């Protein structure tokens, strides 16, 4: 919709030292989507892992494709010097408005190929922008990708069939923590989800 769930206030259902459960009630036809939707989001710390779980129940047939849009950076000035490994060799191209096309291509010999750990900046030099959906096509709990530098590795697992990768080429935000300003390529979003606009 025009105003996404990221701009809504969620209710706290429960919280402990290592877990919080939030809910949002989306009324029938909010943003044009049918059905009264009860959405729940659970965040849990488990050792070195942060677990996101999403669930929703609607009283009408509707569409729900919720993801996490955090930006990750392992402590470098830019994510261009960090390495990304993606465990699929399939991606979806986009049109001029960055809308995902109903097409799945092989990453081989393109700047979208991260089937081996690859410095993000090396592929950005080829394609300039990575704002694309990577396609796995199964619902198994699996390793989607790893982001790494010399000190840290972030591993992303999901039981969703796709992951959108956004290298924040146009990032220009003034509302970071303590007024921090964020610039292009200072973070990468790794958004596990279903195929964008897959209903169509």
PDB file of C-alpha atoms in Angstrom:
ATOM      1  CA  UNK A   1       0.000   0.000   0.000  1.00  0.00           C
ATOM      2  CA  UNK A   2       0.872   3.681  -0.013  1.00  0.00           C
ATOM      3  CA  UNK A   3       1.446   3.634   3.746  1.00  0.00           C
ATOM      4  CA  UNK A   4       3.068   0.363   4.755  1.00  0.00           C
ATOM      5  CA  UNK A   5       2.979  -1.463   8.083  1.00  0.00           C
ATOM      6  CA  UNK A   6       6.353   0.136   8.866  1.00  0.00           C
ATOM      7  CA  UNK A   7       4.420   3.368   9.555  1.00  0.00           C
ATOM      8  CA  UNK A   8       1.879   1.765  11.906  1.00  0.00           C
ATOM      9  CA  UNK A   9       1.906   1.480  15.680  1.00  0.00           C
ATOM     10  CA  UNK A  10       1.839  -2.127  16.880  1.00  0.00           C
ATOM     11  CA  UNK A  11       0.452  -3.319  20.209  1.00  0.00           C
ATOM     12  CA  UNK A  12       2.706  -5.256  22.573  1.00  0.00           C
ATOM     13  CA  UNK A  13       1.145  -8.659  23.239  1.00  0.00           C
ATOM     14  CA  UNK A  14       3.912 -10.025  25.449  1.00  0.00           C
ATOM     15  CA  UNK A  15       7.547  -9.394  26.270  1.00  0.00           C
ATOM     16  CA  UNK A  16      10.362 -11.012  28.215  1.00  0.00           C
ATOM     17  CA  UNK A  17      14.083 -10.274  28.427  1.00  0.00           C
ATOM     18  CA  UNK A  18      14.710 -12.111  25.143  1.00  0.00           C
ATOM     19  CA  UNK A  19      11.400 -11.975  23.253  1.00  0.00           C
ATOM     20  CA  UNK A  20       8.655  -9.565  22.241  1.00  0.00           C
ATOM     21  CA  UNK A  21       5.406 -10.288  20.396  1.00  0.00           C
ATOM     22  CA  UNK A  22       3.646  -7.421  18.609  1.00  0.00           C
ATOM     23  CA  UNK A  23       0.328  -7.239  16.794  1.00  0.00           C
ATOM     24  CA  UNK A  24      -1.393  -4.967  14.320  1.00  0.00           C
ATOM     25  CA  UNK A  25      -5.047  -4.992  13.259  1.00  0.00           C
ATOM     26  CA  UNK A  26      -5.526  -3.977   9.625  1.00  0.00           C
ATOM     27  CA  UNK A  27      -9.156  -3.171   8.833  1.00  0.00           C
ATOM     28  CA  UNK A  28     -10.959  -4.486   5.757  1.00  0.00           C
ATOM     29  CA  UNK A  29      -9.867  -2.531   2.637  1.00  0.00           C
ATOM     30  CA  UNK A  30      -7.072  -0.669   4.413  1.00  0.00           C
ATOM     31  CA  UNK A  31      -4.727   0.298   1.565  1.00  0.00           C
ATOM     32  CA  UNK A  32      -7.157  -1.527  -0.749  1.00  0.00           C
ATOM     33  CA  UNK A  33      -6.568  -5.036   0.657  1.00  0.00           C
ATOM     34  CA  UNK A  34      -9.648  -7.142   1.495  1.00  0.00           C
ATOM     35  CA  UNK A  35     -10.258  -8.629   4.919  1.00  0.00           C
ATOM     36  CA  UNK A  36      -9.780  -7.710   8.545  1.00  0.00           C
ATOM     37  CA  UNK A  37      -6.231  -8.880   9.180  1.00  0.00           C
ATOM     38  CA  UNK A  38      -4.732  -9.817  12.546  1.00  0.00           C
ATOM     39  CA  UNK A  39      -0.951  -9.628  12.072  1.00  0.00           C
ATOM     40  CA  UNK A  40       1.567 -10.841  14.651  1.00  0.00           C
ATOM     41  CA  UNK A  41       5.327 -10.311  14.645  1.00  0.00           C
ATOM     42  CA  UNK A  42       7.635 -12.103  17.066  1.00  0.00           C
ATOM     43  CA  UNK A  43      11.251 -11.079  17.699  1.00  0.00           C
ATOM     44  CA  UNK A  44      13.360 -13.463  19.758  1.00  0.00           C
ATOM     45  CA  UNK A  45      17.005 -13.464  20.812  1.00  0.00           C
ATOM     46  CA  UNK A  46      18.413 -17.002  20.871  1.00  0.00           C
ATOM     47  CA  UNK A  47      22.142 -17.046  21.587  1.00  0.00           C
ATOM     48  CA  UNK A  48      23.772 -15.219  18.687  1.00  0.00           C
ATOM     49  CA  UNK A  49      20.573 -15.360  16.623  1.00  0.00           C
ATOM     50  CA  UNK A  50      17.756 -12.882  16.163  1.00  0.00           C
ATOM     51  CA  UNK A  51      14.611 -14.684  15.002  1.00  0.00           C
ATOM     52  CA  UNK A  52      11.708 -12.979  13.195  1.00  0.00           C
ATOM     53  CA  UNK A  53       8.374 -14.788  12.897  1.00  0.00           C
ATOM     54  CA  UNK A  54       5.363 -13.372  11.083  1.00  0.00           C
ATOM     55  CA  UNK A  55       1.818 -14.700  11.041  1.00  0.00           C
ATOM     56  CA  UNK A  56      -1.502 -13.310   9.914  1.00  0.00           C
ATOM     57  CA  UNK A  57      -5.161 -14.312   9.895  1.00  0.00           C
ATOM     58  CA  UNK A  58      -7.786 -12.635   7.712  1.00  0.00           C
ATOM     59  CA  UNK A  59     -11.551 -13.080   7.525  1.00  0.00           C
ATOM     60  CA  UNK A  60     -11.407 -12.792   3.691  1.00  0.00           C
ATOM     61  CA  UNK A  61      -9.111 -14.084   0.989  1.00  0.00           C
ATOM     62  CA  UNK A  62      -6.311 -11.534   0.856  1.00  0.00           C
ATOM     63  CA  UNK A  63      -2.623 -11.005   0.156  1.00  0.00           C
ATOM     64  CA  UNK A  64       0.068 -10.982   2.835  1.00  0.00           C
ATOM     65  CA  UNK A  65       3.790 -10.779   2.066  1.00  0.00           C
ATOM     66  CA  UNK A  66       5.517  -9.390   5.142  1.00  0.00           C
ATOM     67  CA  UNK A  67       9.281  -9.000   5.389  1.00  0.00           C
ATOM     68  CA  UNK A  68      11.988  -7.292   7.418  1.00  0.00           C
ATOM     69  CA  UNK A  69      13.616  -4.200   5.871  1.00  0.00           C
ATOM     70  CA  UNK A  70      16.485  -3.599   8.280  1.00  0.00           C
ATOM     71  CA  UNK A  71      19.789  -2.424   6.861  1.00  0.00           C
ATOM     72  CA  UNK A  72      22.836  -4.459   7.836  1.00  0.00           C
ATOM     73  CA  UNK A  73      26.434  -3.284   8.027  1.00  0.00           C
ATOM     74  CA  UNK A  74      29.131  -5.270   9.821  1.00  0.00           C
ATOM     75  CA  UNK A  75      31.010  -2.173  10.986  1.00  0.00           C
ATOM     76  CA  UNK A  76      32.584  -0.884   7.778  1.00  0.00           C
ATOM     77  CA  UNK A  77      32.239   2.627   6.351  1.00  0.00           C
ATOM     78  CA  UNK A  78      30.473   1.059   3.365  1.00  0.00           C
ATOM     79  CA  UNK A  79      29.001  -2.325   2.538  1.00  0.00           C
ATOM     80  CA  UNK A  80      30.909  -2.155  -0.782  1.00  0.00           C
ATOM     81  CA  UNK A  81      33.912  -3.715   0.992  1.00  0.00           C
ATOM     82  CA  UNK A  82      31.867  -6.486   2.608  1.00  0.00           C
ATOM     83  CA  UNK A  83      31.410  -9.911   1.034  1.00  0.00           C
ATOM     84  CA  UNK A  84      28.066 -11.442   0.124  1.00  0.00           C
ATOM     85  CA  UNK A  85      27.362 -15.103  -0.564  1.00  0.00           C
ATOM     86  CA  UNK A  86      23.892 -16.044  -1.866  1.00  0.00           C
ATOM     87  CA  UNK A  87      22.928 -19.716  -2.049  1.00  0.00           C
ATOM     88  CA  UNK A  88      20.830 -19.506  -5.217  1.00  0.00           C
ATOM     89  CA  UNK A  89      21.806 -18.883  -8.831  1.00  0.00           C
ATOM     90  CA  UNK A  90      18.432 -17.414  -9.847  1.00  0.00           C
ATOM     91  CA  UNK A  91      17.205 -13.824  -9.700  1.00  0.00           C
ATOM     92  CA  UNK A  92      14.379 -11.687 -11.090  1.00  0.00           C
ATOM     93  CA  UNK A  93      15.098  -8.611 -13.224  1.00  0.00           C
ATOM     94  CA  UNK A  94      13.247  -5.323 -12.706  1.00  0.00           C
ATOM     95  CA  UNK A  95      11.733  -2.674 -14.972  1.00  0.00           C
ATOM     96  CA  UNK A  96      12.588   1.038 -15.149  1.00  0.00           C
ATOM     97  CA  UNK A  97      10.593   1.707 -11.950  1.00  0.00           C
ATOM     98  CA  UNK A  98      12.445  -1.089 -10.072  1.00  0.00           C
ATOM     99  CA  UNK A  99       9.317  -3.277 -10.119  1.00  0.00           C
ATOM    100  CA  UNK A 100      10.075  -6.990 -10.193  1.00  0.00           C
ATOM    101  CA  UNK A 101       9.273  -8.642 -13.517  1.00  0.00           C
ATOM    102  CA  UNK A 102       7.588 -12.040 -13.891  1.00  0.00           C
ATOM    103  CA  UNK A 103      10.833 -13.581 -15.110  1.00  0.00           C
ATOM    104  CA  UNK A 104      13.583 -15.641 -13.504  1.00  0.00           C
ATOM    105  CA  UNK A 105      17.119 -15.516 -14.905  1.00  0.00           C
ATOM    106  CA  UNK A 106      20.434 -17.228 -14.169  1.00  0.00           C
ATOM    107  CA  UNK A 107      22.995 -15.058 -12.371  1.00  0.00           C
ATOM    108  CA  UNK A 108      25.942 -16.605 -14.214  1.00  0.00           C
ATOM    109  CA  UNK A 109      28.193 -14.041 -15.930  1.00  0.00           C
ATOM    110  CA  UNK A 110      26.226 -11.100 -14.450  1.00  0.00           C
ATOM    111  CA  UNK A 111      26.828  -8.607 -11.665  1.00  0.00           C
ATOM    112  CA  UNK A 112      24.079 -10.371  -9.694  1.00  0.00           C
ATOM    113  CA  UNK A 113      26.204 -13.496  -9.165  1.00  0.00           C
ATOM    114  CA  UNK A 114      27.061 -14.060  -5.500  1.00  0.00           C
ATOM    115  CA  UNK A 115      27.193 -17.864  -5.669  1.00  0.00           C
ATOM    116  CA  UNK A 116      30.711 -17.534  -4.260  1.00  0.00           C
ATOM    117  CA  UNK A 117      31.595 -14.986  -1.546  1.00  0.00           C
ATOM    118  CA  UNK A 118      32.009 -11.799  -3.576  1.00  0.00           C
ATOM    119  CA  UNK A 119      32.961  -8.257  -2.600  1.00  0.00           C
ATOM    120  CA  UNK A 120      29.749  -6.288  -3.053  1.00  0.00           C
ATOM    121  CA  UNK A 121      31.590  -3.351  -4.621  1.00  0.00           C
ATOM    122  CA  UNK A 122      32.986  -5.581  -7.374  1.00  0.00           C
ATOM    123  CA  UNK A 123      29.473  -6.472  -8.550  1.00  0.00           C
ATOM    124  CA  UNK A 124      28.203  -2.900  -8.054  1.00  0.00           C
ATOM    125  CA  UNK A 125      30.953  -1.820 -10.468  1.00  0.00           C
ATOM    126  CA  UNK A 126      29.194  -4.015 -13.066  1.00  0.00           C
ATOM    127  CA  UNK A 127      25.486  -3.320 -12.423  1.00  0.00           C
ATOM    128  CA  UNK A 128      25.508  -0.072 -10.312  1.00  0.00           C
ATOM    129  CA  UNK A 129      22.291  -1.070  -8.509  1.00  0.00           C
ATOM    130  CA  UNK A 130      21.246  -4.298  -6.821  1.00  0.00           C
ATOM    131  CA  UNK A 131      17.561  -4.060  -5.883  1.00  0.00           C
ATOM    132  CA  UNK A 132      16.464  -7.523  -6.963  1.00  0.00           C
ATOM    133  CA  UNK A 133      14.627 -10.612  -5.821  1.00  0.00           C
ATOM    134  CA  UNK A 134      16.629 -13.853  -5.574  1.00  0.00           C
ATOM    135  CA  UNK A 135      14.594 -17.015  -6.145  1.00  0.00           C
ATOM    136  CA  UNK A 136      14.976 -20.257  -4.149  1.00  0.00           C
ATOM    137  CA  UNK A 137      11.542 -21.794  -4.845  1.00  0.00           C
ATOM    138  CA  UNK A 138      11.190 -23.965  -1.765  1.00  0.00           C
ATOM    139  CA  UNK A 139       9.857 -23.545   1.756  1.00  0.00           C
ATOM    140  CA  UNK A 140      12.604 -25.467   3.540  1.00  0.00           C
ATOM    141  CA  UNK A 141      14.414 -23.798   6.426  1.00  0.00           C
ATOM    142  CA  UNK A 142      17.648 -23.007   4.597  1.00  0.00           C
ATOM    143  CA  UNK A 143      20.679 -20.760   4.468  1.00  0.00           C
ATOM    144  CA  UNK A 144      19.719 -17.850   2.191  1.00  0.00           C
ATOM    145  CA  UNK A 145      22.947 -15.850   2.342  1.00  0.00           C
ATOM    146  CA  UNK A 146      25.973 -14.802   4.339  1.00  0.00           C
ATOM    147  CA  UNK A 147      27.340 -11.280   4.707  1.00  0.00           C
ATOM    148  CA  UNK A 148      30.921 -11.086   5.999  1.00  0.00           C
ATOM    149  CA  UNK A 149      34.003  -8.968   6.573  1.00  0.00           C
ATOM    150  CA  UNK A 150      37.295  -9.747   8.315  1.00  0.00           C
ATOM    151  CA  UNK A 151      35.667  -9.802  11.751  1.00  0.00           C
ATOM    152  CA  UNK A 152      32.051 -10.910  11.483  1.00  0.00           C
ATOM    153  CA  UNK A 153      29.663 -13.114   9.527  1.00  0.00           C
ATOM    154  CA  UNK A 154      25.904 -12.644   9.384  1.00  0.00           C
ATOM    155  CA  UNK A 155      24.044 -15.783   8.244  1.00  0.00           C
ATOM    156  CA  UNK A 156      20.418 -15.460   7.117  1.00  0.00           C
ATOM    157  CA  UNK A 157      18.129 -18.505   7.288  1.00  0.00           C
ATOM    158  CA  UNK A 158      14.483 -18.608   6.216  1.00  0.00           C
ATOM    159  CA  UNK A 159      11.636 -20.931   5.279  1.00  0.00           C
ATOM    160  CA  UNK A 160      10.455 -18.445   2.644  1.00  0.00           C
ATOM    161  CA  UNK A 161      11.094 -19.056  -1.069  1.00  0.00           C
ATOM    162  CA  UNK A 162      12.728 -15.738  -2.036  1.00  0.00           C
ATOM    163  CA  UNK A 163      15.002 -12.981  -0.742  1.00  0.00           C
ATOM    164  CA  UNK A 164      15.148  -9.405  -1.986  1.00  0.00           C
ATOM    165  CA  UNK A 165      18.589  -7.777  -1.868  1.00  0.00           C
ATOM    166  CA  UNK A 166      18.865  -3.980  -1.789  1.00  0.00           C
ATOM    167  CA  UNK A 167      22.305  -2.344  -1.628  1.00  0.00           C
ATOM    168  CA  UNK A 168      20.905   1.093  -0.720  1.00  0.00           C
ATOM    169  CA  UNK A 169      22.366   3.012  -3.654  1.00  0.00           C
ATOM    170  CA  UNK A 170      19.999   5.917  -2.957  1.00  0.00           C
ATOM    171  CA  UNK A 171      20.022   5.842   0.842  1.00  0.00           C
ATOM    172  CA  UNK A 172      19.731   9.356   2.277  1.00  0.00           C
ATOM    173  CA  UNK A 173      18.160   9.227   5.719  1.00  0.00           C
ATOM    174  CA  UNK A 174      18.307  11.811   8.500  1.00  0.00           C
ATOM    175  CA  UNK A 175      16.400   9.838  11.112  1.00  0.00           C
ATOM    176  CA  UNK A 176      18.948   7.302  12.262  1.00  0.00           C
ATOM    177  CA  UNK A 177      19.723   6.567  15.898  1.00  0.00           C
ATOM    178  CA  UNK A 178      20.821   9.741  17.720  1.00  0.00           C
ATOM    179  CA  UNK A 179      20.209  11.761  14.538  1.00  0.00           C
ATOM    180  CA  UNK A 180      22.698   9.730  12.502  1.00  0.00           C
ATOM    181  CA  UNK A 181      22.610  10.410   8.753  1.00  0.00           C
ATOM    182  CA  UNK A 182      22.855   7.374   6.478  1.00  0.00           C
ATOM    183  CA  UNK A 183      24.409   7.626   3.015  1.00  0.00           C
ATOM    184  CA  UNK A 184      24.358   5.392  -0.103  1.00  0.00           C
ATOM    185  CA  UNK A 185      25.850   1.913   0.319  1.00  0.00           C
ATOM    186  CA  UNK A 186      26.066   2.211   4.128  1.00  0.00           C
ATOM    187  CA  UNK A 187      23.773  -0.793   4.540  1.00  0.00           C
ATOM    188  CA  UNK A 188      22.329  -3.762   2.702  1.00  0.00           C
ATOM    189  CA  UNK A 189      18.775  -5.067   3.154  1.00  0.00           C
ATOM    190  CA  UNK A 190      18.253  -8.847   3.019  1.00  0.00           C
ATOM    191  CA  UNK A 191      14.486  -9.316   2.835  1.00  0.00           C
ATOM    192  CA  UNK A 192      13.190 -12.902   2.992  1.00  0.00           C
ATOM    193  CA  UNK A 193       9.743 -13.041   1.411  1.00  0.00           C
ATOM    194  CA  UNK A 194       7.491 -14.447  -1.286  1.00  0.00           C
ATOM    195  CA  UNK A 195       7.964 -13.348  -4.907  1.00  0.00           C
ATOM    196  CA  UNK A 196       7.101  -9.614  -5.146  1.00  0.00           C
ATOM    197  CA  UNK A 197       3.688  -9.125  -6.763  1.00  0.00           C
ATOM    198  CA  UNK A 198       3.548 -12.907  -7.066  1.00  0.00           C
ATOM    199  CA  UNK A 199      -0.255 -12.896  -6.895  1.00  0.00           C
ATOM    200  CA  UNK A 200      -0.243 -11.468 -10.435  1.00  0.00           C
TER     201      UNK A 200
END
